[in-house]
XYZ file of C-alpha atoms in Angstrom:
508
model
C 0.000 0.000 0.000
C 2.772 2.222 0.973
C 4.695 1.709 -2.503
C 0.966 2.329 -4.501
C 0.404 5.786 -2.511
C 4.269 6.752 -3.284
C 2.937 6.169 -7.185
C 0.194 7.752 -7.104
C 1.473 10.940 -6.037
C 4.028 10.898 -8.855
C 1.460 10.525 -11.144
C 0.461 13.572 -9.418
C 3.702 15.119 -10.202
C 3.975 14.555 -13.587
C 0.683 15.907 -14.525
C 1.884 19.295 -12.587
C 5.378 19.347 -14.438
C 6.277 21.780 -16.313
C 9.857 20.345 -17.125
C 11.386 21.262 -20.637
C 10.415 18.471 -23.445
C 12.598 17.024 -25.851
C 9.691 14.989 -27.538
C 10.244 12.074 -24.634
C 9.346 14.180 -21.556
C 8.205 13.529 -18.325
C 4.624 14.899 -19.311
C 4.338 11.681 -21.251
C 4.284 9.138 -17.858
C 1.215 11.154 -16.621
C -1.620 8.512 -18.876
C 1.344 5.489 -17.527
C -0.130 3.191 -15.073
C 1.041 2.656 -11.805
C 2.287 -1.134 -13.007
C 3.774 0.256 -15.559
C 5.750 3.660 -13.405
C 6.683 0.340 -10.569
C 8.653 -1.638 -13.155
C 11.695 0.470 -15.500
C 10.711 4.338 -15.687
C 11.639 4.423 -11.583
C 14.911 3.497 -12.556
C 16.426 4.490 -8.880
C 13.008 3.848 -6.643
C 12.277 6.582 -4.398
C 15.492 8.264 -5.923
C 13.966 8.942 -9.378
C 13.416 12.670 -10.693
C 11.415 13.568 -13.430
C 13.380 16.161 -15.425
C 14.820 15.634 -18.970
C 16.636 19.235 -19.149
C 20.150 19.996 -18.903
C 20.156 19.852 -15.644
C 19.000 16.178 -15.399
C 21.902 14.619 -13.747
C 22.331 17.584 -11.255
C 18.955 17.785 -8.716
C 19.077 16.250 -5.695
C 16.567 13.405 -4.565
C 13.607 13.605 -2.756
C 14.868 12.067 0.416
C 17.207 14.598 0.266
C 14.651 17.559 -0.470
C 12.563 16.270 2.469
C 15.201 16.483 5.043
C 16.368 19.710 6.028
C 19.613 18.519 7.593
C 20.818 16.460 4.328
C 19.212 19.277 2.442
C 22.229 21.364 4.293
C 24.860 19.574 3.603
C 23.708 18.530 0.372
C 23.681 22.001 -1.348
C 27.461 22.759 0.728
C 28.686 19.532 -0.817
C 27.062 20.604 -3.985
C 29.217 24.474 -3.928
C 32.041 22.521 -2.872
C 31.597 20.310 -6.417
C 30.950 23.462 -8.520
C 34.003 25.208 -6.665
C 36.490 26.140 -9.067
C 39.974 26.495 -6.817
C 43.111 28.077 -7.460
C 46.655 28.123 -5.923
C 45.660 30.111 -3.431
C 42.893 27.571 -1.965
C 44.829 24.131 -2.892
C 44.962 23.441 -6.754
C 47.810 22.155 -7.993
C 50.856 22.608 -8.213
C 49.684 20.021 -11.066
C 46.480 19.029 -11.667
C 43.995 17.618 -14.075
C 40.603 19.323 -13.048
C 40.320 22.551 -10.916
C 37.051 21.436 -9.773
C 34.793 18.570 -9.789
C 32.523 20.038 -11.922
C 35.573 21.058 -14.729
C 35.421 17.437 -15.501
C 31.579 16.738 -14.492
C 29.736 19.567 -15.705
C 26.433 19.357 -14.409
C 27.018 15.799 -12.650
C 27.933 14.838 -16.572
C 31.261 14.033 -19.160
C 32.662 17.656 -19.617
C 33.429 16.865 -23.442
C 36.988 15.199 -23.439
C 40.455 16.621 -24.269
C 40.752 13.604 -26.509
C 39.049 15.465 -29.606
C 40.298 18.870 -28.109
C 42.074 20.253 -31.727
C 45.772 21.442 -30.639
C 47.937 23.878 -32.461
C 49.581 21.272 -34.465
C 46.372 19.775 -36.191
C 46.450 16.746 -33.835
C 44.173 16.435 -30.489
C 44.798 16.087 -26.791
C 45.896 18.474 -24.158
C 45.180 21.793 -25.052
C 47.871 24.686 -24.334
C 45.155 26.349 -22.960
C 41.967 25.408 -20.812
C 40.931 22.420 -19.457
C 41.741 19.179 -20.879
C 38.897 16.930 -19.011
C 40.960 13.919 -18.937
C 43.186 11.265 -17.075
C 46.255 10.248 -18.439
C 47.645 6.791 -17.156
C 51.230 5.595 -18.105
C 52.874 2.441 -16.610
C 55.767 0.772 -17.366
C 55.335 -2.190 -19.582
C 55.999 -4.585 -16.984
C 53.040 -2.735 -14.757
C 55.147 -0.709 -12.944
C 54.569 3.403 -12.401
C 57.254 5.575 -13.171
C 58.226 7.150 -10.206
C 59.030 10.544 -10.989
C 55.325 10.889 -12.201
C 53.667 8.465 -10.588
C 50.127 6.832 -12.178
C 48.898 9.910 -13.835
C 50.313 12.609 -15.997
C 48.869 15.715 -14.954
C 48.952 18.038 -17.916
C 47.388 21.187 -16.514
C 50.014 23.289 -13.391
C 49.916 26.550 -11.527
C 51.196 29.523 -12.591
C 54.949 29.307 -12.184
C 55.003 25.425 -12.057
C 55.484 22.979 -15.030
C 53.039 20.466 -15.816
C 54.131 16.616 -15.982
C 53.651 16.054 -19.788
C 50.933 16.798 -22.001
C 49.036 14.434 -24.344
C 48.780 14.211 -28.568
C 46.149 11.969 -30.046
C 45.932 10.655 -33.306
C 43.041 9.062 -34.897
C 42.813 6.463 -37.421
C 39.116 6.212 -39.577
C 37.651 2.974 -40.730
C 35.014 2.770 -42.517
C 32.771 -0.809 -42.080
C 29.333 -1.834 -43.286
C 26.398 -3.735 -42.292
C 25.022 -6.330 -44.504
C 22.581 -4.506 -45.578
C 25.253 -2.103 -46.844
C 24.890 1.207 -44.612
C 28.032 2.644 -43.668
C 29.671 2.968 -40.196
C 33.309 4.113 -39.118
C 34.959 3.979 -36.374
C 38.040 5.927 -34.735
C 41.402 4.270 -32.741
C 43.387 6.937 -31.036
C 47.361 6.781 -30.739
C 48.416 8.443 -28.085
C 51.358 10.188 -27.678
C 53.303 11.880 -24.342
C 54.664 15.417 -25.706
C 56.650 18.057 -23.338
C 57.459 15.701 -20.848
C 58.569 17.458 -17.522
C 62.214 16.019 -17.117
C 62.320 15.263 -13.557
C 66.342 14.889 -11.763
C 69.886 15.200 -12.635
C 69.489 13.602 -16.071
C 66.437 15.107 -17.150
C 65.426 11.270 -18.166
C 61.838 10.920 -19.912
C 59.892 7.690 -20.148
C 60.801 6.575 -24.144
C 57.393 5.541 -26.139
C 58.723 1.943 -26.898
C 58.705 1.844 -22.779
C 55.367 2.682 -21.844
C 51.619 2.353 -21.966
C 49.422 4.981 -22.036
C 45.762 4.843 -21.717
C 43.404 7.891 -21.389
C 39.903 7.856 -19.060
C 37.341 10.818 -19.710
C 34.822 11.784 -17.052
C 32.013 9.289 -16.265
C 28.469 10.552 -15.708
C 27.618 10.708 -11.942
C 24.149 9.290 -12.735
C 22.980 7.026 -9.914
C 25.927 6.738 -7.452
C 24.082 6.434 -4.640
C 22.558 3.301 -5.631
C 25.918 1.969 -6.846
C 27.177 2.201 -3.473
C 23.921 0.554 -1.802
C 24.099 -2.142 -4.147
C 23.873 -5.714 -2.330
C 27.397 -7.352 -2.715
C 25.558 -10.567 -2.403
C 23.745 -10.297 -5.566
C 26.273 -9.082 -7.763
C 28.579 -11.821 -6.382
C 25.443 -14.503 -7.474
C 25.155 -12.691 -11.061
C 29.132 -13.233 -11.209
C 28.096 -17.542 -10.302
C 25.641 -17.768 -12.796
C 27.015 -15.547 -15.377
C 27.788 -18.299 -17.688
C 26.642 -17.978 -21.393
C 28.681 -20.439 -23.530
C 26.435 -20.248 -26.455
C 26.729 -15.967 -26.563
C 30.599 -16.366 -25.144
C 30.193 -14.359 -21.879
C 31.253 -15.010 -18.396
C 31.424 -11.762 -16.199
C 33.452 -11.511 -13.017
C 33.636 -9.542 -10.045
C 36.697 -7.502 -9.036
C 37.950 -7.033 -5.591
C 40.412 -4.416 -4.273
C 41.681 -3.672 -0.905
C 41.099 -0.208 -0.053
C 41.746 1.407 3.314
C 43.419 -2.094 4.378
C 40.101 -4.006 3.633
C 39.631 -6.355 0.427
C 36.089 -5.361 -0.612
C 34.240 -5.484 -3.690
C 34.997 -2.972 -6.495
C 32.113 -1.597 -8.343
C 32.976 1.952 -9.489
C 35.270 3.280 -12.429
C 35.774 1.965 -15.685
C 37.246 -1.533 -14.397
C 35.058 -1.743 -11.422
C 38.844 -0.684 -9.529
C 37.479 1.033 -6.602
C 34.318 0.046 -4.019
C 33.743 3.747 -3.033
C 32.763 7.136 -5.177
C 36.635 8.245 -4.445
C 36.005 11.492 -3.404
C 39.255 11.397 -1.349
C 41.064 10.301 -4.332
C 40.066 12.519 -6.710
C 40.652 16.119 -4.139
C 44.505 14.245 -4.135
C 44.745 13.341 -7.586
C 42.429 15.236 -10.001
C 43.127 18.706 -7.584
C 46.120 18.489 -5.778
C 44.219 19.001 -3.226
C 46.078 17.441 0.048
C 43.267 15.719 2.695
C 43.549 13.299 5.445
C 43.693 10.069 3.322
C 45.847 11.726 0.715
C 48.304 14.283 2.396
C 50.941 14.384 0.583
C 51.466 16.672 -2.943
C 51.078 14.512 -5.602
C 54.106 15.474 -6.766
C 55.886 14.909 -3.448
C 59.460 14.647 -4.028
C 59.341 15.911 -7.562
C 60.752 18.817 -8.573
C 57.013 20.799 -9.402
C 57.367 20.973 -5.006
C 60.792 23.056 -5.225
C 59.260 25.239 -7.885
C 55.697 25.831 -6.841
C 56.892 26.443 -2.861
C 59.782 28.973 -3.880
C 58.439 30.885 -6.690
C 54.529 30.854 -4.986
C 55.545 30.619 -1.315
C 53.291 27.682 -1.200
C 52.688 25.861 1.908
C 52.503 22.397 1.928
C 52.298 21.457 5.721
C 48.775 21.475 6.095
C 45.880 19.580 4.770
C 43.852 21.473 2.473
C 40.113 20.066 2.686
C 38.564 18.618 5.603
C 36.994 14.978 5.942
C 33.431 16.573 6.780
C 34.052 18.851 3.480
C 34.740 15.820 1.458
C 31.935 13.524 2.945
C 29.433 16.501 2.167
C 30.807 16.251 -1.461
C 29.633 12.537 -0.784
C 26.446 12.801 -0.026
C 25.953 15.175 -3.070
C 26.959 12.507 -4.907
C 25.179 10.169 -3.520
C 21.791 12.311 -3.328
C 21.851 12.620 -6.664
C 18.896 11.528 -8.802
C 17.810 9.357 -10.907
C 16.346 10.623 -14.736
C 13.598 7.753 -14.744
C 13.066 6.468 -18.352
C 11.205 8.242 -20.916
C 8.447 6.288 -22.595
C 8.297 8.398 -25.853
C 4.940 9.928 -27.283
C 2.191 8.144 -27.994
C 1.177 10.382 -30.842
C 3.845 11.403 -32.787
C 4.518 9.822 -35.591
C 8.085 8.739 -36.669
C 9.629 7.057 -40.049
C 12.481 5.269 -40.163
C 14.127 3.427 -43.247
C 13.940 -0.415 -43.845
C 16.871 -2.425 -45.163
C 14.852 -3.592 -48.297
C 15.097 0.711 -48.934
C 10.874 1.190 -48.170
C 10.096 3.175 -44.658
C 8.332 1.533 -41.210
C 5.724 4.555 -39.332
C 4.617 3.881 -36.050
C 3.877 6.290 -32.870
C 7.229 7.315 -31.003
C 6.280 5.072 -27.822
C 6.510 2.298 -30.217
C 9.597 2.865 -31.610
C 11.264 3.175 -28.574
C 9.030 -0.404 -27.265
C 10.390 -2.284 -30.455
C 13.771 -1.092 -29.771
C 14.232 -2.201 -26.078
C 12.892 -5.662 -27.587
C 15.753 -5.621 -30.163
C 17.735 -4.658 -26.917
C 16.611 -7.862 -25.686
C 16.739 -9.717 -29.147
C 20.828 -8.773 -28.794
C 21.048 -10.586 -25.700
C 22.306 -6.663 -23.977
C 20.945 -7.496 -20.798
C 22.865 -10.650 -20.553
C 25.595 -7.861 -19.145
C 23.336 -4.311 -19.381
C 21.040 -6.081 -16.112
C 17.938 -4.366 -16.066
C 17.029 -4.908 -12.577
C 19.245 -4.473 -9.646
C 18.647 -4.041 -5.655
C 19.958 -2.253 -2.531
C 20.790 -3.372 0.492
C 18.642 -2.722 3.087
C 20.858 -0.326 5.430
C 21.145 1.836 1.961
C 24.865 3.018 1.814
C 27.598 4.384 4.217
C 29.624 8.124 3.500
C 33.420 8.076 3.411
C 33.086 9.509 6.933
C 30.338 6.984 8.247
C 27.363 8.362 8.068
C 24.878 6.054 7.246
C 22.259 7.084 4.543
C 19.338 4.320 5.098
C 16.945 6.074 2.572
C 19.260 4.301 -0.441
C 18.117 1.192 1.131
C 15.949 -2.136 0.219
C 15.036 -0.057 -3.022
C 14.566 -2.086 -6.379
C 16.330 0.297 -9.462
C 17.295 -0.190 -13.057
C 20.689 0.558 -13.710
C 21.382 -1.729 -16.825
C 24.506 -3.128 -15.648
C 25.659 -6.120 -14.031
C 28.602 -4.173 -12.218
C 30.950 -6.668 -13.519
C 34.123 -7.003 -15.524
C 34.005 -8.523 -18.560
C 36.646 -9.155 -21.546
C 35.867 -6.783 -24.431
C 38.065 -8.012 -26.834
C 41.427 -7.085 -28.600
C 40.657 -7.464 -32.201
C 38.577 -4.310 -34.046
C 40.830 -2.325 -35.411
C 43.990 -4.576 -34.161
C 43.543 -3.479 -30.456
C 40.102 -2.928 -29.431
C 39.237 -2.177 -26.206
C 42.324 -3.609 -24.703
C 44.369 -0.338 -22.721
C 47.217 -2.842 -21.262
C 46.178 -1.247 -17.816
C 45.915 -3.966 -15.367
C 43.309 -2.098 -12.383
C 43.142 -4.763 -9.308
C 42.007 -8.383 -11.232
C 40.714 -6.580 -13.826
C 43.143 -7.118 -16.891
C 43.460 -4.471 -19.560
C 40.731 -6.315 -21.991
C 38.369 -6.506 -19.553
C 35.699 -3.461 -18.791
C 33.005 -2.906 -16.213
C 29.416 -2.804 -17.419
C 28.976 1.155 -17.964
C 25.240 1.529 -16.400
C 23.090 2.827 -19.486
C 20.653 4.982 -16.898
C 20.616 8.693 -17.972
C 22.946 7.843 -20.900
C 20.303 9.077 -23.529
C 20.561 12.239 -21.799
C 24.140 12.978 -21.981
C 23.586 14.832 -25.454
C 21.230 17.533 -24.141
C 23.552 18.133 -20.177
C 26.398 17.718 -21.601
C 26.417 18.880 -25.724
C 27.706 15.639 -27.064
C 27.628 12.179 -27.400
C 31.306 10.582 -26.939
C 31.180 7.364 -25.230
C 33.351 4.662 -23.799
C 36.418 5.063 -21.712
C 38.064 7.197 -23.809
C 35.362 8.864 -25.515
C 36.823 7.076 -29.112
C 32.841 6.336 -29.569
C 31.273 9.124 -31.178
C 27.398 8.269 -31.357
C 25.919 5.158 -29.779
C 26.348 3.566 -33.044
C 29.966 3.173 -32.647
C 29.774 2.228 -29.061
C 28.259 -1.021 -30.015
C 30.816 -1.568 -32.636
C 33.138 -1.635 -30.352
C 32.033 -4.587 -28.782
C 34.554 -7.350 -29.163
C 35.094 -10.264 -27.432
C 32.502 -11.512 -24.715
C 30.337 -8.255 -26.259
C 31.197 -10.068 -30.066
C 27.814 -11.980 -29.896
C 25.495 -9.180 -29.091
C 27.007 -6.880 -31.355
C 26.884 -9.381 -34.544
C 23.185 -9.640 -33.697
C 22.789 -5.784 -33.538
C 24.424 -5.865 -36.924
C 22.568 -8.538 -38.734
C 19.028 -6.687 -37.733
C 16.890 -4.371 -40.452
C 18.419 -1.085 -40.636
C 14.956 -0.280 -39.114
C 15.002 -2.731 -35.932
C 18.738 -0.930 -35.221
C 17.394 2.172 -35.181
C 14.344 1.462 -33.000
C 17.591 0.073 -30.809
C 19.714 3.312 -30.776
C 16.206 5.172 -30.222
C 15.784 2.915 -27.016
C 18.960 3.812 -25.740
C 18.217 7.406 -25.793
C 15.180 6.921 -23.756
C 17.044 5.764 -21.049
């Protein structure tokens, strides 16, 4: 009874909003039936918002509305997300992001430094402005180089040299489906330029030594729930997930984090089991804290330059653990876009392989296209349906946030790591970066919740771990190895039943 009252007054809600529309608003739940609300379009339970406008990704959720002390600290760790800092209140000396919100604009993907243009025709690290990027270089054996540690940090303070910057090239191919329409895809090169020569002998990693692999911001859609998720199920989806016949077998990965081995679930290779907050102030920033405080160019030369030319101090910790646990509960009081069902009266064309046209209503379109989504065999990986634990989750600092708890939500992932194949385009997906037992071929499950939104927060539609995906289109032809099967399927539909696919995803 309690669940069909909470429906009923969203129902409620949605008849009153006044939201922009973008042709699959939220004014289009309000003739949905409760069934119908208590199943996929609450995609994070009591956690789901009903906005499709740019600032989808960035309104906090009712739980936190409703309580006047979260509200507090919600909005502070909010400002302290938007801050943009300078030398004077902790950046640097070298940094990748001055704020949170550089590289997640709105709670989104900033649009990555991989397709910035650079003065010399090729992309990467700009020589101005932000880059919106992580670079990671190891050693081929593994093994971080010590004068820069696991990142290259290509933006620095005034007076202070940055650690390298970054040059992509690209390489086009085109492809085709059977039925003959045209794809391409792009593989970037990368490329260390103006490497900061640390020490007597000014020594710089050589190309032929390294591996260099490049992350762009994720979406902060639904972190909340992440964290709440029930270890316990996503350790039985890791038992059972055994498809021979479609050649997947996803696994967990654990990492030991604050001296306890725990189970990862966020970042690209499921490397970390907390939103790293305290992580990225350190390493994004340079912003010194009580896990992390030490430079992170301690013992470089950057320290000599930045504390003698800026008089720099770098004796004292430069954030406080309540400051950084109010940045996680923003992120954790984020909500949820919940799915958009798509018109029921506008009518849509799309073209047929055999060249003639199919019309239905939008809301069909985007129902024959999450059926395709199932006809690919997606969810074997993209898990529709998902649940929390019932204590909800716990902040970096321990506060315990029950309202993320027993909730059912929709995040279309499995939160596991699965192999993704080394083949398209001679290296596919493989980065060589080994994160915990994840191996450099092998990728977590990026949720899909929000994703169709990313165009309209965030002005563009790069996807993947290093953005080389430049529709959603491309992201699925990127699928290799235990993602081969689902993507030949995807590829051997009508040119029709594809597009009633990609229109699915953007409903999400």
């Amino acid at each position: 009874m309690k669940h069909r009252i909470v429906y009923k007054l969203i129902l409620i809600a949605l008849v009153l909003a006044s939201c922009e529309d973008d042709g699959l608003g939220v004014v289009e739940f309000a003739d949905q039936h409760a069934s119908e609300l208590d199943q996929y379009a609450l995609s994070a339970g009591t956690s789901t918002i009903f906005m499709n406008s740019s600032l989808a990704y960035d309104n906090e959720a009712e739980w936190i509305r409703s309580n006047p002390a979260n509200f507090t600290r919600w909005k502070h760790g909010n400002s302290l997300y938007d801050n943009a800092l300078t030398s004077g209140s902790g950046l640097g000396p070298v940094y990748a992001g001055y704020s949170c919100n550089s590289c997640h604009v709105h709670a989104g993907r900033t649009t990555a430094g991989t397709w910035n243009l650079r003065n010399d025709g090729t992309y990467g690290s700009g020589e101005q402005g932000m880059s919106s990027m992580l670079i990671y270089v190891t050693r081929k054996n593994g093994v971080f180089f010590q004068d820069y540690g696991r990142v290259i940090h290509d933006q620095s303070i005034y007076g202070v040299t940055a650690e390298g910057k970054l040059r992509v090239d690209w390489d086009y191919e085109t492809f085709h489906f059977p039925d003959g329409e045209p794809y391409e895809l792009a593989r970037p090169s990368y490329t260390i330029t103006d490497w900061y020569a640390p020490g007597p002998d000014g020594h710089v990693p050589r190309p032929d030594e390294l591996f260099c692999t490049v992350r762009i911001p994720l979406r902060h859609v639904g972190m909340g729930q992440m964290m709440a998720l029930d270890p316990a199920e996503i350790e039985a989806l890791a038992a059972r997930s055994n498809y021979p016949e479609y050649g997947i077998s996803g696994r967990c990965n654990y990492i030991t984090e604050r001296g306890v081995r725990r189970l990862g679930v966020s970042g690209n290779k499921a490397q970390h089991a907390d939103l790293t907050v305290e992580l990225g102030f350190s390493s994004d920033m340079g912003v010194t804290n009580s896990r992390y405080p030490e430079e992170i160019c301690q013992g470089q030369q950057q320290m000599v330059q930045g504390g003698s030319l800026m008089g720099l101090l770098y004796d004292q910790l430069e954030i406080s653990t309540r400051e950084m646990e109010d940045v996680d509960l923003y992120m954790h009081g984020l909500g949820v876009p919940a799915r958009r069902l798509g018109s029921p009266s506008l009518m849509v064309s799309v073209p047929t392989s055999d060249g003639k046209t199919r019309t239905m209503t939008e809301r069909e379109l985007i129902a024959r296209g999450e059926q395709m989504f199932y006809e690919a065999r997606c969810q074997l990986c993209h898990t529709t349906t998902l649940h929390t634990r019932p204590r909800g989750a716990t902040l970096l600092n321990g506060t315990e946030l029950p309202w993320l708890g027993s909730q059912t939500i929709h995040p279309y992932s499995d939160f596991l790591i699965h192999d993704m194949g080394s083949e398209i385009m001679g290296v596919g997906l493989n980065d060589n970066y080994v994160s915990g037992l994840c191996r450099g071929n092998e990728w977590r499950t990026t949720p899909l919740w929000g994703v169709g939104l990313q165009k309209k927060v965030n002005g563009h539609t790069y996807f993947l771990h290093d953005g080389r995906a430049r529709n959603f289109t491309e992201a699925i032809m990127w699928h290799g190895g235990e993602g081969e099967a689902s993507k030949n399927l995807f590829k051997k539909m009508d040119r029709a039943d594809r597009a009633a696919l990609i229109k699915f995803l953007e409903s999400l």
